[in-house]
Amino acid sequence: MSFNVLIVDDSNAMRSVIKKIISISGFRMDNCLEAGNGEEALDVLAHEWVDVIISDINMPVMSGLEMLARLKKDELYKQIPVIMISTEGSEERIGEAFSLGAGGFIKKPFVPEELRLKLHEIIGVGNDGEYEDDKEDSSELDF
Amino acid sequence: MIRKILQNSIFEVLEKMFFVFLEPLEGRNQGYRWAVSISFSGDVNGKLTAYFDNEISSMMVQNMLSVSEIEVTGKLQEDCMKEAVNMISGDFLRNFDSSRVFDLSLPIVDADADGLLADEKDEENKVVLTFDSGCGKLGVVLRLS
């Protein structure tokens, strides 16, 4: 089983880095979608389903926190886990992200392992890139 | 103390995200191509400006994105420099006082920065730092108000 990811960051370079980290971490990505700000991300979601969103906070047009607040008010989108990756690191700002419903918060600068572990924790993917659900299915077949 | 926190933030960002290792310098404030600025507001207001020469900017792109020198474009250089300044500011403010909330502006790039750092000197509420990476130069000016 593979998953769809939406990366939201106004930096093309940072989107490329995050995409590369996901790829080299062994996760099976079906579709990697990108958006330059929160508004673009909402447009993408109107046409595509994603399993996880990785988003910056400080972006033009619509910030990551505003996008997060809108997603969590929407019945369709509120179950999608959102990982915030941001330079915004004050205790209050991190608390605000979690109170709005963020599934994780990674402070920039970060090392690839931090993102890999957070994705593993949130979408339940094993170190070998195998979904935990798949493993359970496999063991059932063995019996 | 502010000088030390800022220097540590610069090292942290350049080493962790761009694999560029810096050596602090005295002087050498000429020859920069870009000035990238970001402002912050909160209990303390200020502005951080980082000065990059072409060599260090190109190396940052190559290291961050694993691309060759010929694949480096001006757009990618601007992108990486803005990201670096954003991260340095955020890391500095977090270490300066993580209990306070600061609002960061979006970074602005000035592509004609040669000579702009030449007259900058340490003052009260202003810190000037310069570095050499062996593959280019970086200068940083922090103003607090």
Short mmCIF file of N, CA, C and O in Angstrom, two decimals, chain A residues 19-85:
data_model
loop_
_atom_site.label_atom_id
_atom_site.label_comp_id
_atom_site.label_asym_id
_atom_site.label_seq_id
_atom_site.Cartn_x
_atom_site.Cartn_y
_atom_site.Cartn_z
N LYS A 19 10.45 16.15 -0.11
CA LYS A 19 10.08 15.06 -1.02
C LYS A 19 11.20 14.03 -1.09
O LYS A 19 10.96 12.82 -1.05
N LYS A 20 12.43 14.51 -1.17
CA LYS A 20 13.58 13.60 -1.25
C LYS A 20 13.72 12.79 0.04
O LYS A 20 14.00 11.59 0.00
N ILE A 21 13.52 13.44 1.17
CA ILE A 21 13.63 12.73 2.46
C ILE A 21 12.60 11.60 2.54
O ILE A 21 12.91 10.49 2.97
N ILE A 22 11.38 11.90 2.10
CA ILE A 22 10.33 10.87 2.14
C ILE A 22 10.73 9.70 1.24
O ILE A 22 10.61 8.54 1.62
N SER A 23 11.25 10.02 0.07
CA SER A 23 11.63 8.97 -0.89
C SER A 23 12.75 8.09 -0.34
O SER A 23 12.66 6.87 -0.40
N ILE A 24 13.80 8.73 0.19
CA ILE A 24 14.96 7.93 0.63
C ILE A 24 14.69 7.24 1.96
O ILE A 24 15.46 6.37 2.36
N SER A 25 13.59 7.60 2.62
CA SER A 25 13.27 6.96 3.90
C SER A 25 12.53 5.64 3.70
O SER A 25 12.20 4.97 4.67
N GLY A 26 12.27 5.30 2.46
CA GLY A 26 11.66 4.00 2.18
C GLY A 26 10.14 3.99 2.19
O GLY A 26 9.53 2.94 2.08
N PHE A 27 9.52 5.15 2.31
CA PHE A 27 8.06 5.19 2.27
C PHE A 27 7.59 5.05 0.82
O PHE A 27 8.21 5.61 -0.09
N ARG A 28 6.51 4.34 0.65
CA ARG A 28 5.99 4.15 -0.71
C ARG A 28 4.99 5.25 -1.03
O ARG A 28 3.85 5.21 -0.58
N MET A 29 5.44 6.24 -1.76
CA MET A 29 4.58 7.36 -2.13
C MET A 29 3.91 7.06 -3.45
O MET A 29 4.59 6.72 -4.42
N ASP A 30 2.61 7.18 -3.50
CA ASP A 30 1.89 7.01 -4.75
C ASP A 30 1.92 8.34 -5.51
O ASP A 30 2.21 8.40 -6.68
N ASN A 31 1.60 9.39 -4.78
CA ASN A 31 1.50 10.70 -5.40
C ASN A 31 2.01 11.75 -4.43
O ASN A 31 1.58 11.79 -3.28
N CYS A 32 2.93 12.58 -4.89
CA CYS A 32 3.43 13.66 -4.04
C CYS A 32 2.98 14.98 -4.65
O CYS A 32 3.45 15.39 -5.72
N LEU A 33 2.05 15.63 -3.97
CA LEU A 33 1.50 16.88 -4.47
C LEU A 33 2.16 18.05 -3.75
O LEU A 33 2.62 17.89 -2.62
N GLU A 34 2.19 19.19 -4.41
CA GLU A 34 2.86 20.35 -3.81
C GLU A 34 1.99 21.59 -3.90
O GLU A 34 1.19 21.73 -4.83
N ALA A 35 2.14 22.47 -2.90
CA ALA A 35 1.43 23.75 -2.91
C ALA A 35 2.35 24.80 -2.29
O ALA A 35 3.13 24.50 -1.39
N GLY A 36 2.23 26.04 -2.78
CA GLY A 36 3.11 27.11 -2.33
C GLY A 36 2.59 27.89 -1.14
O GLY A 36 3.31 28.70 -0.56
N ASN A 37 1.34 27.64 -0.76
CA ASN A 37 0.77 28.30 0.44
C ASN A 37 -0.53 27.58 0.81
O ASN A 37 -0.97 26.65 0.10
N GLY A 38 -1.15 28.03 1.89
CA GLY A 38 -2.34 27.35 2.39
C GLY A 38 -3.50 27.37 1.41
O GLY A 38 -4.23 26.38 1.27
N GLU A 39 -3.65 28.48 0.71
CA GLU A 39 -4.76 28.59 -0.23
C GLU A 39 -4.59 27.61 -1.40
O GLU A 39 -5.55 26.94 -1.80
N GLU A 40 -3.37 27.53 -1.89
CA GLU A 40 -3.10 26.56 -2.97
C GLU A 40 -3.34 25.13 -2.48
O GLU A 40 -3.81 24.28 -3.23
N ALA A 41 -3.00 24.90 -1.23
CA ALA A 41 -3.19 23.55 -0.66
C ALA A 41 -4.68 23.19 -0.63
O ALA A 41 -5.07 22.06 -0.98
N LEU A 42 -5.52 24.13 -0.25
CA LEU A 42 -6.96 23.88 -0.22
C LEU A 42 -7.49 23.62 -1.64
O LEU A 42 -8.38 22.78 -1.83
N ASP A 43 -6.92 24.33 -2.61
CA ASP A 43 -7.30 24.08 -4.02
C ASP A 43 -6.93 22.66 -4.44
O ASP A 43 -7.70 21.99 -5.12
N VAL A 44 -5.74 22.23 -4.05
CA VAL A 44 -5.29 20.87 -4.39
C VAL A 44 -6.24 19.85 -3.77
O VAL A 44 -6.66 18.88 -4.40
N LEU A 45 -6.60 20.09 -2.50
CA LEU A 45 -7.45 19.13 -1.78
C LEU A 45 -8.86 19.04 -2.37
O LEU A 45 -9.56 18.05 -2.19
N ALA A 46 -9.26 20.08 -3.07
CA ALA A 46 -10.58 20.05 -3.70
C ALA A 46 -10.63 19.04 -4.83
O ALA A 46 -11.71 18.60 -5.24
N HIS A 47 -9.45 18.66 -5.33
CA HIS A 47 -9.41 17.75 -6.49
C HIS A 47 -8.71 16.43 -6.20
O HIS A 47 -8.85 15.48 -6.96
N GLU A 48 -7.92 16.37 -5.14
CA GLU A 48 -7.12 15.17 -4.87
C GLU A 48 -7.26 14.77 -3.41
O GLU A 48 -7.33 15.64 -2.53
N TRP A 49 -7.25 13.48 -3.15
CA TRP A 49 -7.25 13.01 -1.78
C TRP A 49 -5.81 12.76 -1.34
O TRP A 49 -5.02 12.22 -2.11
N VAL A 50 -5.46 13.19 -0.13
CA VAL A 50 -4.12 12.90 0.38
C VAL A 50 -4.24 12.22 1.74
O VAL A 50 -5.24 12.37 2.45
N ASP A 51 -3.21 11.47 2.09
CA ASP A 51 -3.20 10.73 3.36
C ASP A 51 -2.50 11.51 4.46
O ASP A 51 -2.71 11.25 5.64
N VAL A 52 -1.60 12.41 4.07
CA VAL A 52 -0.89 13.22 5.07
C VAL A 52 -0.47 14.55 4.43
O VAL A 52 -0.17 14.60 3.23
N ILE A 53 -0.48 15.59 5.25
CA ILE A 53 -0.04 16.92 4.78
C ILE A 53 1.17 17.34 5.62
O ILE A 53 1.15 17.20 6.85
N ILE A 54 2.20 17.83 4.94
CA ILE A 54 3.38 18.36 5.62
C ILE A 54 3.44 19.84 5.26
O ILE A 54 3.54 20.18 4.07
N SER A 55 3.35 20.71 6.25
CA SER A 55 3.19 22.13 5.93
C SER A 55 4.08 23.06 6.75
O SER A 55 4.29 22.87 7.95
N ASP A 56 4.57 24.09 6.07
CA ASP A 56 5.26 25.21 6.70
C ASP A 56 4.19 26.10 7.37
O ASP A 56 2.98 25.91 7.14
N ILE A 57 4.61 27.04 8.20
CA ILE A 57 3.65 27.98 8.80
C ILE A 57 3.72 29.34 8.11
O ILE A 57 2.72 29.87 7.62
N ASN A 58 4.92 29.90 8.06
CA ASN A 58 5.09 31.27 7.57
C ASN A 58 5.13 31.30 6.04
O ASN A 58 6.16 31.08 5.44
N MET A 59 3.95 31.55 5.44
CA MET A 59 3.84 31.58 3.97
C MET A 59 2.98 32.76 3.55
O MET A 59 2.12 33.20 4.32
N PRO A 60 3.18 33.26 2.32
CA PRO A 60 2.32 34.34 1.83
C PRO A 60 0.91 33.83 1.53
O PRO A 60 0.69 32.63 1.45
N VAL A 61 0.00 34.74 1.37
CA VAL A 61 -1.41 34.49 1.00
C VAL A 61 -2.19 33.81 2.14
O VAL A 61 -3.13 34.38 2.67
N MET A 62 -1.83 32.60 2.48
CA MET A 62 -2.48 31.93 3.62
C MET A 62 -1.45 31.12 4.39
O MET A 62 -0.77 30.26 3.82
N SER A 63 -1.36 31.39 5.68
CA SER A 63 -0.35 30.71 6.51
C SER A 63 -0.75 29.25 6.75
O SER A 63 -1.90 28.85 6.54
N GLY A 64 0.22 28.49 7.22
CA GLY A 64 -0.05 27.09 7.53
C GLY A 64 -1.04 26.93 8.67
O GLY A 64 -1.85 25.98 8.67
N LEU A 65 -1.02 27.84 9.63
CA LEU A 65 -1.95 27.73 10.76
C LEU A 65 -3.38 28.03 10.32
O LEU A 65 -4.33 27.38 10.77
N GLU A 66 -3.54 29.00 9.43
CA GLU A 66 -4.89 29.30 8.93
C GLU A 66 -5.42 28.12 8.11
O GLU A 66 -6.59 27.74 8.24
N MET A 67 -4.54 27.54 7.30
CA MET A 67 -4.95 26.36 6.52
C MET A 67 -5.35 25.23 7.46
O MET A 67 -6.38 24.57 7.26
N LEU A 68 -4.56 25.02 8.51
CA LEU A 68 -4.84 23.95 9.47
C LEU A 68 -6.21 24.17 10.14
O LEU A 68 -7.01 23.23 10.26
N ALA A 69 -6.47 25.42 10.53
CA ALA A 69 -7.75 25.72 11.17
C ALA A 69 -8.92 25.42 10.24
O ALA A 69 -9.94 24.86 10.66
N ARG A 70 -8.76 25.77 8.97
CA ARG A 70 -9.84 25.51 8.00
C ARG A 70 -10.04 24.01 7.78
O ARG A 70 -11.17 23.54 7.67
N LEU A 71 -8.94 23.29 7.69
CA LEU A 71 -9.04 21.85 7.47
C LEU A 71 -9.78 21.17 8.62
O LEU A 71 -10.61 20.28 8.42
N LYS A 72 -9.45 21.56 9.84
CA LYS A 72 -10.01 20.88 11.00
C LYS A 72 -11.49 21.24 11.24
O LYS A 72 -12.16 20.61 12.04
N LYS A 73 -11.95 22.28 10.55
CA LYS A 73 -13.38 22.62 10.64
C LYS A 73 -14.19 21.90 9.58
O LYS A 73 -15.42 21.97 9.57
N ASP A 74 -13.50 21.24 8.67
CA ASP A 74 -14.17 20.60 7.53
C ASP A 74 -14.34 19.10 7.80
O ASP A 74 -13.35 18.40 8.06
N GLU A 75 -15.54 18.63 7.73
CA GLU A 75 -15.83 17.21 8.03
C GLU A 75 -15.02 16.27 7.16
O GLU A 75 -14.58 15.21 7.60
N LEU A 76 -14.81 16.66 5.90
CA LEU A 76 -14.12 15.77 4.96
C LEU A 76 -12.61 15.72 5.24
O LEU A 76 -11.98 14.67 5.15
N TYR A 77 -12.05 16.87 5.59
CA TYR A 77 -10.59 16.95 5.68
C TYR A 77 -10.04 16.82 7.10
O TYR A 77 -8.83 16.67 7.27
N LYS A 78 -10.91 16.87 8.09
CA LYS A 78 -10.36 17.00 9.45
C LYS A 78 -9.60 15.76 9.93
O LYS A 78 -8.81 15.85 10.87
N GLN A 79 -9.81 14.62 9.25
CA GLN A 79 -9.10 13.41 9.65
C GLN A 79 -7.70 13.32 9.05
O GLN A 79 -6.91 12.45 9.43
N ILE A 80 -7.40 14.18 8.09
CA ILE A 80 -6.07 14.11 7.45
C ILE A 80 -5.02 14.62 8.44
O ILE A 80 -5.10 15.76 8.91
N PRO A 81 -4.03 13.79 8.78
CA PRO A 81 -2.98 14.27 9.69
C PRO A 81 -2.13 15.36 9.05
O PRO A 81 -1.79 15.26 7.86
N VAL A 82 -1.81 16.37 9.83
CA VAL A 82 -1.00 17.49 9.33
C VAL A 82 0.25 17.62 10.20
O VAL A 82 0.15 17.78 11.42
N ILE A 83 1.40 17.54 9.57
CA ILE A 83 2.68 17.74 10.27
C ILE A 83 3.18 19.14 9.92
O ILE A 83 3.34 19.47 8.75
N MET A 84 3.38 19.96 10.93
CA MET A 84 3.91 21.30 10.68
C MET A 84 5.44 21.25 10.75
O MET A 84 6.01 20.65 11.67
N ILE A 85 6.09 21.84 9.76
CA ILE A 85 7.56 21.98 9.78
C ILE A 85 7.85 23.47 9.66
O ILE A 85 7.54 24.07 8.63
#
